Amino acid sequence: MQVDIVGAGIIGLTTALTLADRGHSVTVHDPAPASGASHHAGGMLAPTAEVVYKQDPLFPLMRTSAEWYPELITLTARYTDLPTGYRTDGTLVVARDIADKTHLRELSEYQSRHGMAVDKLTVRQARKLESALSPAINGAVAIDGDHQVQPRLFMRALLDACRSAGVTFTGNHVDSLDALEGDQVVVANGLGASALVPGLDLRPVYGDVLRVRVPQHQYPLLTRVVRGFVEDRPVYLIPREDGTLTIGATTREDGRDQPQVQGVHQLLRDAIELVPAVEECDFVEATAGARPGTPDDLPYLGRIDERTVVSTGYFRHGILLAALGARVGAELVDRQEPAIDLSACDPRRHS
């Protein structure tokens, strides 16, 4: 079967690779592959730490995708030797002050009620695991099941894997699905999907993200992801194999596609509150990515007609949900019953 995929972000590429591995002839259309939201993402595979209150329909999607991620990494490795930055070190979540400790306790209780594994630690235990943590933190929990990939590495590996698997890439900007010749079409071009599929309600949600380099004498500054709350503001620090830390991320809907001074200042200040040695790191870059959000922050994932599958609107969880989007997207193309209930993700629910 000939399948056209619009969009070469992480959802488009993982779906293309999955379909090619199933024996389909796949063509991906994107004038700038791997340059959208995925380029700016943190890459945390965190179905527990990423929990947001009152978004219960997301939880089974996040957990299932995390469970399927090793299969996606194995599939990628079948077609390329390039690294993905996949790490399973786990996550520490810490609280800066007493009020943040209350927030962390309430969040941990909420996560536990929903069947998620969260282990409470003393500050001493947390600092034994990560000695660079500030002695002034007030609380900590460990989440062993939350992992990570390095998005830019992963995207390069996916591009190479897709080509090795026989996927064809064009630099075409698709203005109409009628112009495509495939038997099946997957619309996976993020915010651009609303121009191709009437009724999709997508909005750009920007996030400032920083990269700093750890001096050689301090490396490794951290050995696992550290997330935290500072005066109720969330911040995360992600250690990379290349000696850098990714620090993120703000959330704003102001339509400004460049990193903002306020956001950069806030992220550095909060990161230093949790890990003081960040002050000694080299500043590498600040970027801002636009994540495709929906009114209920759930993705649009499903079939809309006999020929077209929509897979977009993944908001903050695009990297994590890529394993689910790829497998379910391929199942929809093959007209198989999806392996998970997609009723909450109906692409027509906001029409």
PDB file of N, CA and C in Angstrom, residues 123-171:
ATOM      1  N   VAL A 123      15.801  14.582  52.120  1.00  0.00           N
ATOM      2  CA  VAL A 123      16.736  15.455  51.412  1.00  0.00           C
ATOM      3  C   VAL A 123      18.124  14.820  51.375  1.00  0.00           C
ATOM      4  N   ARG A 124      18.500  14.182  52.480  1.00  0.00           N
ATOM      5  CA  ARG A 124      19.815  13.536  52.519  1.00  0.00           C
ATOM      6  C   ARG A 124      19.907  12.423  51.472  1.00  0.00           C
ATOM      7  N   GLN A 125      18.844  11.626  51.344  1.00  0.00           N
ATOM      8  CA  GLN A 125      18.844  10.553  50.336  1.00  0.00           C
ATOM      9  C   GLN A 125      18.923  11.123  48.926  1.00  0.00           C
ATOM     10  N   ALA A 126      18.183  12.207  48.682  1.00  0.00           N
ATOM     11  CA  ALA A 126      18.210  12.824  47.357  1.00  0.00           C
ATOM     12  C   ALA A 126      19.598  13.352  47.026  1.00  0.00           C
ATOM     13  N   ARG A 127      20.254  13.976  48.011  1.00  0.00           N
ATOM     14  CA  ARG A 127      21.579  14.547  47.765  1.00  0.00           C
ATOM     15  C   ARG A 127      22.650  13.455  47.678  1.00  0.00           C
ATOM     16  N   LYS A 128      22.358  12.299  48.238  1.00  0.00           N
ATOM     17  CA  LYS A 128      23.274  11.184  48.053  1.00  0.00           C
ATOM     18  C   LYS A 128      23.216  10.689  46.621  1.00  0.00           C
ATOM     19  N   LEU A 129      22.015  10.732  46.026  1.00  0.00           N
ATOM     20  CA  LEU A 129      21.868  10.342  44.623  1.00  0.00           C
ATOM     21  C   LEU A 129      22.424  11.405  43.680  1.00  0.00           C
ATOM     22  N   GLU A 130      22.200  12.671  44.022  1.00  0.00           N
ATOM     23  CA  GLU A 130      22.667  13.794  43.185  1.00  0.00           C
ATOM     24  C   GLU A 130      23.316  14.823  44.097  1.00  0.00           C
ATOM     25  N   SER A 131      24.621  14.744  44.214  1.00  0.00           N
ATOM     26  CA  SER A 131      25.336  15.583  45.180  1.00  0.00           C
ATOM     27  C   SER A 131      25.316  17.061  44.825  1.00  0.00           C
ATOM     28  N   ALA A 132      25.002  17.388  43.568  1.00  0.00           N
ATOM     29  CA  ALA A 132      24.975  18.794  43.166  1.00  0.00           C
ATOM     30  C   ALA A 132      23.700  19.514  43.601  1.00  0.00           C
ATOM     31  N   LEU A 133      22.722  18.775  44.115  1.00  0.00           N
ATOM     32  CA  LEU A 133      21.495  19.421  44.580  1.00  0.00           C
ATOM     33  C   LEU A 133      21.795  20.367  45.735  1.00  0.00           C
ATOM     34  N   SER A 134      21.066  21.464  45.790  1.00  0.00           N
ATOM     35  CA  SER A 134      21.225  22.430  46.873  1.00  0.00           C
ATOM     36  C   SER A 134      20.868  21.788  48.210  1.00  0.00           C
ATOM     37  N   PRO A 135      21.649  22.053  49.255  1.00  0.00           N
ATOM     38  CA  PRO A 135      21.281  21.548  50.589  1.00  0.00           C
ATOM     39  C   PRO A 135      20.037  22.229  51.142  1.00  0.00           C
ATOM     40  N   ALA A 136      19.569  23.295  50.475  1.00  0.00           N
ATOM     41  CA  ALA A 136      18.416  24.045  50.972  1.00  0.00           C
ATOM     42  C   ALA A 136      17.082  23.507  50.460  1.00  0.00           C
ATOM     43  N   ILE A 137      17.092  22.458  49.605  1.00  0.00           N
ATOM     44  CA  ILE A 137      15.811  21.920  49.140  1.00  0.00           C
ATOM     45  C   ILE A 137      15.040  21.336  50.324  1.00  0.00           C
ATOM     46  N   ASN A 138      13.726  21.249  50.188  1.00  0.00           N
ATOM     47  CA  ASN A 138      12.879  20.854  51.307  1.00  0.00           C
ATOM     48  C   ASN A 138      12.189  19.512  51.150  1.00  0.00           C
ATOM     49  N   GLY A 139      12.321  18.871  50.009  1.00  0.00           N
ATOM     50  CA  GLY A 139      11.675  17.590  49.825  1.00  0.00           C
ATOM     51  C   GLY A 139      12.053  16.991  48.493  1.00  0.00           C
ATOM     52  N   ALA A 140      11.835  15.678  48.358  1.00  0.00           N
ATOM     53  CA  ALA A 140      12.193  15.007  47.102  1.00  0.00           C
ATOM     54  C   ALA A 140      11.455  13.691  46.978  1.00  0.00           C
ATOM     55  N   VAL A 141      11.200  13.283  45.733  1.00  0.00           N
ATOM     56  CA  VAL A 141      10.690  11.952  45.431  1.00  0.00           C
ATOM     57  C   VAL A 141      11.482  11.403  44.249  1.00  0.00           C
ATOM     58  N   ALA A 142      11.536  10.084  44.150  1.00  0.00           N
ATOM     59  CA  ALA A 142      12.196   9.408  43.032  1.00  0.00           C
ATOM     60  C   ALA A 142      11.146   8.710  42.192  1.00  0.00           C
ATOM     61  N   ILE A 143      11.318   8.801  40.866  1.00  0.00           N
ATOM     62  CA  ILE A 143      10.426   8.122  39.927  1.00  0.00           C
ATOM     63  C   ILE A 143      11.310   7.324  38.973  1.00  0.00           C
ATOM     64  N   ASP A 144      11.458   6.043  39.262  1.00  0.00           N
ATOM     65  CA  ASP A 144      12.374   5.213  38.474  1.00  0.00           C
ATOM     66  C   ASP A 144      11.846   4.940  37.070  1.00  0.00           C
ATOM     67  N   GLY A 145      10.530   4.999  36.867  1.00  0.00           N
ATOM     68  CA  GLY A 145       9.960   4.634  35.577  1.00  0.00           C
ATOM     69  C   GLY A 145       9.975   5.729  34.534  1.00  0.00           C
ATOM     70  N   ASP A 146      10.434   6.927  34.894  1.00  0.00           N
ATOM     71  CA  ASP A 146      10.490   8.034  33.935  1.00  0.00           C
ATOM     72  C   ASP A 146      11.873   8.089  33.293  1.00  0.00           C
ATOM     73  N   HIS A 147      11.921   8.033  31.958  1.00  0.00           N
ATOM     74  CA  HIS A 147      13.170   7.926  31.227  1.00  0.00           C
ATOM     75  C   HIS A 147      13.334   9.133  30.298  1.00  0.00           C
ATOM     76  N   GLN A 148      14.232   9.037  29.305  1.00  0.00           N
ATOM     77  CA  GLN A 148      14.438  10.151  28.381  1.00  0.00           C
ATOM     78  C   GLN A 148      15.071   9.687  27.077  1.00  0.00           C
ATOM     79  N   VAL A 149      14.855  10.500  26.040  1.00  0.00           N
ATOM     80  CA  VAL A 149      15.650  10.449  24.814  1.00  0.00           C
ATOM     81  C   VAL A 149      16.215  11.847  24.594  1.00  0.00           C
ATOM     82  N   GLN A 150      17.201  11.944  23.708  1.00  0.00           N
ATOM     83  CA  GLN A 150      17.729  13.251  23.323  1.00  0.00           C
ATOM     84  C   GLN A 150      17.124  13.593  21.966  1.00  0.00           C
ATOM     85  N   PRO A 151      16.141  14.495  21.933  1.00  0.00           N
ATOM     86  CA  PRO A 151      15.327  14.653  20.718  1.00  0.00           C
ATOM     87  C   PRO A 151      16.100  14.911  19.436  1.00  0.00           C
ATOM     88  N   ARG A 152      17.111  15.752  19.482  1.00  0.00           N
ATOM     89  CA  ARG A 152      17.824  16.048  18.229  1.00  0.00           C
ATOM     90  C   ARG A 152      18.583  14.827  17.725  1.00  0.00           C
ATOM     91  N   LEU A 153      19.171  14.074  18.642  1.00  0.00           N
ATOM     92  CA  LEU A 153      19.811  12.823  18.234  1.00  0.00           C
ATOM     93  C   LEU A 153      18.776  11.835  17.712  1.00  0.00           C
ATOM     94  N   PHE A 154      17.666  11.732  18.431  1.00  0.00           N
ATOM     95  CA  PHE A 154      16.628  10.785  18.045  1.00  0.00           C
ATOM     96  C   PHE A 154      16.069  11.116  16.669  1.00  0.00           C
ATOM     97  N   MET A 155      15.876  12.401  16.400  1.00  0.00           N
ATOM     98  CA  MET A 155      15.343  12.796  15.098  1.00  0.00           C
ATOM     99  C   MET A 155      16.318  12.444  13.974  1.00  0.00           C
ATOM    100  N   ARG A 156      17.608  12.671  14.197  1.00  0.00           N
ATOM    101  CA  ARG A 156      18.598  12.296  13.178  1.00  0.00           C
ATOM    102  C   ARG A 156      18.596  10.788  12.963  1.00  0.00           C
ATOM    103  N   ALA A 157      18.489  10.041  14.060  1.00  0.00           N
ATOM    104  CA  ALA A 157      18.447   8.581  13.932  1.00  0.00           C
ATOM    105  C   ALA A 157      17.191   8.130  13.189  1.00  0.00           C
ATOM    106  N   LEU A 158      16.066   8.770  13.473  1.00  0.00           N
ATOM    107  CA  LEU A 158      14.826   8.401  12.793  1.00  0.00           C
ATOM    108  C   LEU A 158      14.891   8.712  11.303  1.00  0.00           C
ATOM    109  N   LEU A 159      15.460   9.859  10.941  1.00  0.00           N
ATOM    110  CA  LEU A 159      15.605  10.190   9.522  1.00  0.00           C
ATOM    111  C   LEU A 159      16.453   9.133   8.815  1.00  0.00           C
ATOM    112  N   ASP A 160      17.561   8.757   9.451  1.00  0.00           N
ATOM    113  CA  ASP A 160      18.443   7.756   8.845  1.00  0.00           C
ATOM    114  C   ASP A 160      17.756   6.398   8.782  1.00  0.00           C
ATOM    115  N   ALA A 161      17.039   6.038   9.842  1.00  0.00           N
ATOM    116  CA  ALA A 161      16.336   4.755   9.866  1.00  0.00           C
ATOM    117  C   ALA A 161      15.255   4.701   8.798  1.00  0.00           C
ATOM    118  N   CYS A 162      14.508   5.791   8.655  1.00  0.00           N
ATOM    119  CA  CYS A 162      13.464   5.830   7.633  1.00  0.00           C
ATOM    120  C   CYS A 162      14.042   5.635   6.243  1.00  0.00           C
ATOM    121  N   ARG A 163      15.135   6.312   5.963  1.00  0.00           N
ATOM    122  CA  ARG A 163      15.755   6.169   4.637  1.00  0.00           C
ATOM    123  C   ARG A 163      16.239   4.740   4.429  1.00  0.00           C
ATOM    124  N   SER A 164      16.829   4.149   5.467  1.00  0.00           N
ATOM    125  CA  SER A 164      17.296   2.761   5.356  1.00  0.00           C
ATOM    126  C   SER A 164      16.140   1.790   5.146  1.00  0.00           C
ATOM    127  N   ALA A 165      14.977   2.163   5.696  1.00  0.00           N
ATOM    128  CA  ALA A 165      13.797   1.300   5.561  1.00  0.00           C
ATOM    129  C   ALA A 165      13.065   1.519   4.250  1.00  0.00           C
ATOM    130  N   GLY A 166      13.549   2.442   3.423  1.00  0.00           N
ATOM    131  CA  GLY A 166      12.955   2.669   2.112  1.00  0.00           C
ATOM    132  C   GLY A 166      11.956   3.806   2.031  1.00  0.00           C
ATOM    133  N   VAL A 167      11.847   4.615   3.076  1.00  0.00           N
ATOM    134  CA  VAL A 167      10.931   5.762   3.046  1.00  0.00           C
ATOM    135  C   VAL A 167      11.474   6.817   2.081  1.00  0.00           C
ATOM    136  N   THR A 168      10.586   7.374   1.277  1.00  0.00           N
ATOM    137  CA  THR A 168      10.942   8.453   0.355  1.00  0.00           C
ATOM    138  C   THR A 168      10.576   9.792   0.983  1.00  0.00           C
ATOM    139  N   PHE A 169      11.467  10.782   0.855  1.00  0.00           N
ATOM    140  CA  PHE A 169      11.209  12.118   1.376  1.00  0.00           C
ATOM    141  C   PHE A 169      11.116  13.108   0.228  1.00  0.00           C
ATOM    142  N   THR A 170      10.135  13.985   0.299  1.00  0.00           N
ATOM    143  CA  THR A 170      10.055  15.105  -0.639  1.00  0.00           C
ATOM    144  C   THR A 170      10.116  16.400   0.171  1.00  0.00           C
ATOM    145  N   GLY A 171      10.536  17.458  -0.453  1.00  0.00           N
ATOM    146  CA  GLY A 171      10.550  18.759   0.209  1.00  0.00           C
ATOM    147  C   GLY A 171       9.277  19.534  -0.045  1.00  0.00           C
TER     148      GLY A 171
END
